Coordinates of C-alpha atoms and ligand atoms in Angstrom, one line a residue:
M1 CA -8.8 14.0 18.6
R2 CA -11.1 13.8 15.6
R3 CA -14.1 12.9 17.8
K4 CA -13.4 15.7 20.3
W5 CA -13.2 18.2 17.5
K6 CA -16.4 16.9 16.1
S7 CA -18.2 17.1 19.5
C8 CA -17.3 20.8 19.9
L9 CA -18.3 21.5 16.4
F10 CA -21.5 19.6 16.9
L11 CA -22.4 21.7 20.0
M12 CA -21.7 24.9 18.2
M13 CA -23.7 23.9 15.2
L14 CA -26.5 22.6 17.3
C15 CA -26.9 26.0 19.0
L16 CA -27.0 27.7 15.6
V17 CA -29.4 25.2 14.2
L18 CA -31.7 25.5 17.2
A19 CA -31.6 29.3 17.1
G20 CA -31.9 29.7 13.3
C21 CA -34.0 26.9 11.8
A22 CA -36.1 25.5 14.6
G23 CA -38.7 23.2 13.2
Q24 CA -37.1 22.9 9.8
D25 CA -36.4 19.4 8.6
M26 CA -32.8 18.5 9.1
Q27 CA -32.4 16.4 6.0
E28 CA -33.7 19.2 3.8
S29 CA -31.5 21.8 5.5
T30 CA -28.3 19.9 4.7
G31 CA -29.2 20.0 1.0
Q32 CA -28.8 16.2 0.8
T33 CA -30.8 15.0 -2.2
Q34 CA -30.0 11.3 -2.0
D35 CA -33.1 9.1 -1.9
T36 CA -33.6 6.8 1.1
D37 CA -32.2 3.7 -0.6
T38 CA -29.0 5.4 -1.6
V39 CA -28.6 6.9 1.8
T40 CA -29.1 3.5 3.4
E41 CA -26.6 2.0 1.0
S42 CA -23.9 4.5 1.5
R43 CA -24.1 5.3 5.1
I44 CA -22.0 3.1 7.2
T45 CA -24.2 3.0 10.2
Q46 CA -27.7 1.6 9.7
E47 CA -29.2 3.9 12.3
T48 CA -31.7 6.6 11.6
E49 CA -30.0 9.9 10.9
T50 CA -29.7 12.1 13.9
A51 CA -29.4 15.8 14.3
E52 CA -25.7 15.3 15.1
E53 CA -25.0 13.5 11.9
S54 CA -26.8 16.0 9.8
T55 CA -25.1 18.9 11.5
Q56 CA -21.7 17.3 10.9
A57 CA -22.4 16.6 7.3
M58 CA -23.5 20.2 6.9
S59 CA -20.5 21.6 8.8
E60 CA -18.1 19.8 6.6
G61 CA -19.7 21.3 3.6
S62 CA -19.5 18.2 1.4
D63 CA -22.0 15.8 0.0
I64 CA -19.9 12.8 1.1
P65 CA -21.9 10.7 3.5
E66 CA -20.6 11.2 7.0
Q67 CA -18.7 8.2 8.3
E68 CA -18.2 7.3 11.9
Y69 CA -15.4 4.8 11.6
S70 CA -11.6 5.3 11.5
L71 CA -9.8 2.2 10.3
A72 CA -6.6 3.4 11.9
E73 CA -8.4 3.7 15.2
I74 CA -10.1 0.4 15.0
Y75 CA -6.8 -1.4 14.5
E76 CA -4.6 0.9 16.5
D77 CA -3.7 -1.9 19.0
N78 CA -3.0 -4.3 16.1
F79 CA -1.1 -2.7 13.2
P80 CA -1.0 0.4 11.1
V81 CA -3.6 0.7 8.3
G82 CA -2.2 2.2 5.1
V83 CA -3.3 3.3 1.7
A84 CA -1.3 3.6 -1.6
L85 CA -1.7 7.1 -3.1
P86 CA -0.7 8.6 -6.4
G87 CA 1.0 12.0 -6.4
W88 CA -2.0 13.9 -7.8
I89 CA -4.1 13.1 -4.9
F90 CA -2.3 15.6 -2.6
Q91 CA -3.7 18.4 -4.8
A92 CA -7.1 16.8 -5.2
G93 CA -9.0 18.7 -2.5
A94 CA -10.2 18.6 1.0
E95 CA -12.5 15.6 0.7
Y96 CA -9.6 13.4 -0.3
E97 CA -7.4 14.7 2.5
E98 CA -10.2 14.2 5.0
L99 CA -10.9 10.6 4.0
I100 CA -7.2 9.7 4.1
L101 CA -6.6 11.3 7.4
A102 CA -9.8 9.8 9.0
N103 CA -8.9 6.3 8.1
F104 CA -5.2 5.7 7.6
N105 CA -1.9 6.2 9.5
S106 CA 0.4 4.9 6.9
I107 CA 0.9 5.7 3.2
T108 CA 2.7 4.1 0.2
C109 CA 3.5 6.0 -2.9
E110 CA 1.8 4.1 -5.7
N111 CA 4.5 5.0 -8.2
E112 CA 6.6 7.9 -7.0
M113 CA 9.3 5.9 -5.0
K114 CA 9.8 3.4 -7.8
P115 CA 13.2 3.4 -9.6
D116 CA 11.7 5.0 -12.8
A117 CA 10.5 8.0 -10.6
I118 CA 13.7 8.3 -8.6
L119 CA 16.5 7.7 -11.2
D120 CA 17.6 10.8 -12.9
R121 CA 18.4 10.0 -16.5
E122 CA 19.5 13.5 -17.6
A123 CA 21.9 14.0 -14.7
S124 CA 23.2 10.5 -15.0
R125 CA 24.0 10.9 -18.7
A126 CA 25.4 14.4 -18.4
D127 CA 28.3 13.3 -16.2
L128 CA 29.2 9.7 -17.1
E129 CA 32.7 9.9 -15.8
N130 CA 31.3 10.3 -12.3
T131 CA 27.9 8.5 -12.7
Y132 CA 29.0 5.3 -14.4
R133 CA 28.8 3.3 -11.2
R134 CA 26.5 5.7 -9.4
A135 CA 23.4 6.8 -11.3
A136 CA 22.0 10.2 -10.2
V137 CA 18.8 10.2 -8.2
K138 CA 16.1 12.8 -7.5
F139 CA 13.2 12.9 -5.1
D140 CA 10.8 15.5 -6.4
A141 CA 8.1 13.1 -7.5
C142 CA 7.6 11.8 -4.0
M143 CA 7.9 15.1 -2.2
P144 CA 4.2 15.8 -2.0
A145 CA 3.7 12.5 -0.2
V146 CA 6.7 13.0 2.1
E147 CA 5.5 16.5 3.1
F148 CA 1.9 15.3 3.6
A149 CA 3.0 12.4 5.7
K150 CA 5.3 14.6 7.9
E151 CA 2.6 17.3 8.3
H152 CA 0.0 14.8 9.5
G153 CA 2.2 12.4 11.4
L154 CA 1.8 9.4 9.0
K155 CA 4.4 6.8 8.3
I156 CA 5.6 5.7 4.9
R157 CA 6.3 2.3 3.3
L158 CA 9.0 2.7 0.8
H159 CA 8.0 0.8 -2.4
T160 CA 10.3 -0.4 -4.0
L161 CA 14.1 -0.6 -4.6
V162 CA 14.9 -3.6 -6.8
W163 CA 12.2 -4.7 -9.3
H164 CA 12.2 -6.0 -12.9
S165 CA 9.4 -3.5 -13.7
Q166 CA 9.3 0.3 -13.6
T167 CA 13.1 0.3 -13.7
P168 CA 14.3 1.9 -17.0
R169 CA 16.5 -0.1 -19.3
W170 CA 19.0 2.8 -19.5
F171 CA 19.9 2.2 -15.9
F172 CA 21.5 -1.1 -17.0
T173 CA 23.4 0.1 -20.1
E174 CA 27.0 1.3 -20.6
D175 CA 26.0 4.9 -21.6
Y176 CA 22.7 5.2 -19.9
T177 CA 20.8 5.1 -23.2
D178 CA 17.8 3.0 -23.8
D179 CA 19.4 0.8 -26.5
G180 CA 23.0 0.7 -25.2
E181 CA 24.9 -2.4 -24.3
L182 CA 24.2 -4.0 -20.9
V183 CA 26.9 -3.6 -18.3
D184 CA 28.4 -6.6 -16.6
R185 CA 27.7 -8.0 -13.1
E186 CA 30.4 -6.1 -11.4
V187 CA 29.2 -2.7 -12.6
M188 CA 25.6 -3.5 -12.1
L189 CA 26.2 -4.6 -8.5
A190 CA 28.0 -1.3 -7.9
R191 CA 25.0 0.5 -9.4
M192 CA 22.6 -1.5 -7.2
E193 CA 24.6 -0.8 -4.1
N194 CA 24.9 2.9 -4.8
Y195 CA 21.2 3.2 -5.7
I196 CA 20.1 1.5 -2.5
A197 CA 22.7 3.5 -0.5
D198 CA 21.6 6.8 -2.0
V199 CA 17.8 6.2 -1.5
L200 CA 18.1 4.9 2.0
T201 CA 20.6 7.5 3.1
Y202 CA 18.5 10.3 1.7
F203 CA 15.5 9.2 3.9
K204 CA 17.7 8.4 6.9
E205 CA 19.3 11.8 6.9
N206 CA 16.6 14.1 5.7
H207 CA 13.4 12.4 7.1
P208 CA 14.5 10.3 10.0
G209 CA 11.7 8.1 11.4
L210 CA 9.5 8.5 8.4
I211 CA 10.1 5.2 6.6
Y212 CA 9.1 2.1 8.7
A213 CA 9.2 -0.5 6.0
V214 CA 11.2 -0.9 2.8
D215 CA 10.3 -3.2 -0.1
V216 CA 13.9 -4.1 -0.9
V217 CA 13.0 -6.6 -3.6
N218 CA 9.7 -6.9 -5.4
E219 CA 8.4 -9.9 -7.4
A220 CA 11.6 -11.9 -7.8
F221 CA 10.0 -15.4 -7.8
D222 CA 7.6 -16.7 -10.4
S223 CA 7.2 -20.3 -11.5
G224 CA 6.1 -19.4 -15.1
T225 CA 9.0 -17.0 -15.9
G226 CA 11.7 -18.3 -13.6
D227 CA 14.8 -20.5 -13.6
E228 CA 15.0 -23.9 -11.9
N229 CA 14.6 -22.1 -8.5
E230 CA 11.7 -20.0 -9.9
V231 CA 13.8 -16.8 -9.8
R232 CA 12.3 -14.6 -12.5
M233 CA 14.4 -14.6 -15.7
T234 CA 12.0 -13.2 -18.3
D235 CA 12.0 -9.5 -18.8
N236 CA 14.3 -9.1 -15.8
L237 CA 17.4 -7.0 -16.5
W238 CA 18.5 -7.5 -12.9
Y239 CA 18.7 -11.3 -13.6
E240 CA 20.4 -10.7 -16.9
T241 CA 23.1 -8.4 -15.6
V242 CA 23.7 -9.5 -12.0
G243 CA 22.5 -13.1 -12.1
A244 CA 20.3 -15.4 -10.1
D245 CA 21.5 -14.0 -6.8
Y246 CA 20.5 -10.4 -7.5
Y247 CA 17.7 -10.5 -4.9
Y248 CA 20.1 -11.7 -2.2
Q249 CA 22.6 -9.0 -3.0
A250 CA 20.0 -6.4 -2.7
F251 CA 19.3 -7.4 0.9
V252 CA 23.0 -7.4 1.7
F253 CA 23.2 -3.8 0.6
A254 CA 19.9 -2.7 2.1
R255 CA 20.9 -4.0 5.6
N256 CA 24.1 -2.1 5.3
Y257 CA 22.5 1.3 4.6
A258 CA 19.1 1.1 6.3
S259 CA 18.6 2.6 9.8
P260 CA 17.4 0.1 12.4
D261 CA 13.9 1.4 12.3
M262 CA 13.5 0.7 8.6
K263 CA 12.2 -2.9 8.4
L264 CA 13.4 -4.7 5.3
F265 CA 10.8 -6.6 3.3
Y266 CA 10.6 -9.0 0.4
N267 CA 7.3 -8.2 -1.4
D268 CA 5.4 -10.4 -3.9
Y269 CA 2.1 -11.3 -5.4
G270 CA 0.3 -14.7 -5.1
C271 CA 2.2 -15.5 -1.9
M272 CA -0.4 -18.1 -0.9
Y273 CA 0.4 -20.1 -4.0
K274 CA 4.2 -20.0 -3.6
T275 CA 4.8 -19.9 0.1
D276 CA 7.3 -22.7 0.2
R277 CA 9.2 -21.3 -2.7
I278 CA 9.5 -17.9 -1.1
L279 CA 10.7 -19.4 2.2
K280 CA 13.2 -21.5 0.4
N281 CA 14.7 -18.8 -1.7
L282 CA 14.9 -16.3 1.1
A283 CA 16.4 -18.7 3.7
Q284 CA 20.0 -17.6 3.3
A285 CA 19.2 -13.9 3.6
K286 CA 17.0 -14.7 6.6
E287 CA 19.6 -16.7 8.3
E288 CA 22.1 -13.9 7.9
G289 CA 19.7 -11.4 9.5
L290 CA 19.3 -9.4 6.3
I291 CA 15.5 -9.5 6.0
D292 CA 12.7 -8.7 8.5
G293 CA 9.5 -9.3 6.7
I294 CA 7.4 -10.6 3.9
G295 CA 5.0 -8.3 2.1
M296 CA 2.0 -10.1 0.7
Q297 CA 0.7 -7.9 -2.0
S298 CA -2.8 -9.4 -1.7
H299 CA -4.3 -8.5 -5.1
L300 CA -7.2 -10.8 -4.6
S301 CA -10.6 -11.6 -6.1
V302 CA -13.8 -12.4 -4.2
N303 CA -13.5 -16.0 -5.4
E304 CA -10.3 -16.6 -3.5
D305 CA -10.1 -18.3 -0.1
I306 CA -9.0 -15.8 2.4
Q307 CA -10.0 -17.3 5.7
Y308 CA -8.0 -20.5 5.2
K309 CA -5.6 -20.4 2.3
F310 CA -4.4 -16.9 2.6
M311 CA -4.2 -17.1 6.4
F312 CA -2.3 -20.4 6.2
A313 CA 0.4 -18.5 4.3
V314 CA 0.4 -15.7 6.8
R315 CA 1.0 -18.2 9.6
A316 CA 3.6 -20.0 7.6
F317 CA 5.6 -16.8 7.1
C318 CA 5.3 -15.8 10.7
D319 CA 6.2 -19.3 11.9
A320 CA 9.4 -19.0 9.9
G321 CA 10.3 -15.9 11.9
Y322 CA 9.2 -13.1 9.5
E323 CA 6.9 -10.1 10.1
V324 CA 4.0 -10.1 7.7
Q325 CA 2.4 -7.1 6.1
A326 CA -0.4 -7.1 3.5
T327 CA 1.1 -4.4 1.3
E328 CA -1.3 -3.9 -1.7
L329 CA -4.7 -5.2 -0.7
D330 CA -7.5 -5.0 -3.2
I331 CA -10.3 -7.5 -3.8
G332 CA -11.8 -7.5 -7.3
I333 CA -15.4 -8.2 -8.3
E334 CA -17.0 -8.7 -11.7
D335 CA -20.1 -6.6 -11.3
T336 CA -21.6 -4.2 -8.9
E337 CA -24.8 -6.0 -8.1
D338 CA -25.9 -5.7 -4.5
T339 CA -25.1 -9.3 -3.8
T340 CA -21.6 -9.0 -5.3
L341 CA -20.9 -5.9 -3.3
M342 CA -22.0 -7.8 -0.2
R343 CA -19.7 -10.7 -1.0
Q344 CA -16.8 -8.3 -1.4
G345 CA -17.7 -6.7 2.0
R346 CA -17.6 -10.1 3.6
K347 CA -14.2 -10.9 2.1
Y348 CA -12.9 -7.6 3.4
R349 CA -14.3 -8.5 6.8
S350 CA -12.7 -11.9 6.6
F351 CA -9.3 -10.3 5.6
F352 CA -9.2 -7.7 8.3
G353 CA -10.9 -9.8 11.0
N354 CA -8.6 -12.8 10.5
M355 CA -5.5 -10.6 10.4
K356 CA -6.6 -8.9 13.6
K357 CA -7.3 -12.3 15.3
L358 CA -3.9 -13.7 14.3
Q359 CA -2.1 -10.6 15.4
E360 CA -3.9 -10.9 18.8
E361 CA -2.8 -14.6 19.0
G362 CA 0.8 -13.4 18.7
Y363 CA 1.5 -13.6 15.0
A364 CA 3.8 -10.8 13.9
I365 CA 1.4 -9.0 11.5
T366 CA 2.6 -5.5 11.3
G367 CA 0.4 -3.8 8.7
I368 CA -2.3 -3.8 6.1
T369 CA -2.2 -1.4 3.2
V370 CA -5.0 -1.0 0.6
W371 CA -3.8 -0.4 -2.9
G372 CA -5.6 2.9 -3.7
L373 CA -8.2 5.1 -2.1
H374 CA -11.2 4.6 -4.3
D375 CA -12.4 2.5 -7.3
G376 CA -12.1 5.3 -9.7
A377 CA -8.3 5.6 -9.0
S378 CA -7.5 1.9 -8.8
W379 CA -5.0 0.2 -11.1
R380 CA -7.8 -2.5 -11.4
G381 CA -10.5 0.1 -12.0
D382 CA -12.7 -2.3 -14.0
E383 CA -12.9 -4.6 -11.0
W384 CA -14.1 -2.1 -8.3
P385 CA -11.7 -3.6 -5.8
L386 CA -11.4 -0.9 -3.1
L387 CA -13.1 0.4 0.0
F388 CA -14.7 3.6 -1.5
D389 CA -16.5 4.1 -4.8
A390 CA -15.5 6.6 -7.3
D391 CA -17.5 9.3 -5.5
L392 CA -15.7 8.5 -2.3
N393 CA -18.7 6.8 -0.8
P394 CA -17.9 4.0 1.6
K395 CA -18.8 0.7 0.1
K396 CA -19.8 -2.5 1.9
A397 CA -16.1 -3.3 1.5
Y398 CA -15.4 -0.5 3.9
L399 CA -18.0 -1.7 6.3
G400 CA -16.4 -5.1 6.1
A401 CA -13.0 -3.7 6.8
A402 CA -14.4 -1.9 9.8
L403 CA -16.0 -5.1 11.1
D404 CA -19.4 -3.5 11.0
P405 CA -22.1 -5.9 12.2
S406 CA -24.1 -5.3 9.1
I407 CA -21.5 -7.4 7.2
P408 CA -21.7 -11.0 8.4
A409 CA -18.5 -12.9 8.7
V410 CA -17.8 -15.4 5.9
E411 CA -17.5 -18.4 8.2
Ligands
XIL1 C1 1.0 -0.5 -10.1 C2 0.4 0.9 -10.0 O1 -0.8 0.8 -9.2 C3 0.0 1.5 -11.3 O2 -0.3 2.8 -11.2 C4 1.3 1.4 -12.2 O3 0.9 1.8 -13.5 C5 1.8 0.0 -12.3 O4 2.1 -0.5 -11.0 N1 2.5 -4.8 -7.9 C6 3.2 -3.8 -7.4 C7 2.8 -2.4 -7.6 O5 4.2 -4.1 -6.7 O6 3.9 -1.5 -7.7 C8 1.9 -2.3 -8.8 O7 1.4 -0.9 -8.9 C9 0.8 -3.3 -8.8 C10 1.3 -4.7 -8.8

């Protein structure tokens, strides 16, 4: 679609250009002021600029270097390619929209579908007789994302239902105040069930087909903060109120209320360092058919071993019968020297290339989502971990993700 549209536009613009500014230097006429080095750096093809490219850049009226790749298209036979987006980005302008739509066919709300965005404290407190076991919910924070996705035919990963973080303390107390007494297991299980029911039912009924994956439980296992089975105890009000089986209960409820097209995921960080633990703790839910996939967050650094260590974990999860999605990919670096940016590009190439290869070998890899659009909007902003820089220029990381030949494979 995009290419066809561009070809038409190109022909029209070419006529205009030939008629109006014959002989004039193209580069000048586009108003591009980047020096040659920057242009070479930021362009994703290494070819000499052609009239077509200049005309396209001019026609789009922006100084963002034209890019020829679409990650979604490159991987369309393998898996969706997604991006996590904050709510403000939907008002941020056409350049953002263009970049998102050119590259991604799935989105995740970076914060707007977390419990602290969905739980409605005022409405819950105003009517305690009725809300004691069923806290009120609202969906206004995620509406821009939902509307954007529906308008442009993107799918959404729902992140996340049950998590120790970004879930307000008031949700766990008797009177929905921050410093109230914690409720007991029975009440908190009812609140968990109703919260999961209300969120999933809302999407099922109002936006059928939109949500393809749900992070039912996030970050429940951690050796440093966990009990004897490494279930996180510290700073975890779910553990404190419901008990060590809270993550299992969440899957029981989620399976009950999800539609069949919503795949249910357990999502966690550092999965390559705790693969066996995750498999062990999820075994019961898996056996009972309550869980479909494992979301490997993939907050990595260039110093980590992707090709072997990370991919071993991917294969182990798939071999155990799970789908695998990389749900929050970013790869941090310590400086922005050319050589470091190239290392980052190669790691991205390794990540995307190996995931594609495994998928083609039959491993059930069903998505890669990068955690943010550009370095300036990353939660790890001081580590430049994403595909585009703060000016929305594609980095070597992007070229790597697109398997561009200018980025050599790691191996
Ligand atoms: C992060 C967001 O990116 C930040 O904007 C927010 O302030 C904190 O949460 N693991 C997760 C994500 O599962 O939800 C986190 O997102 C990053 C770590």
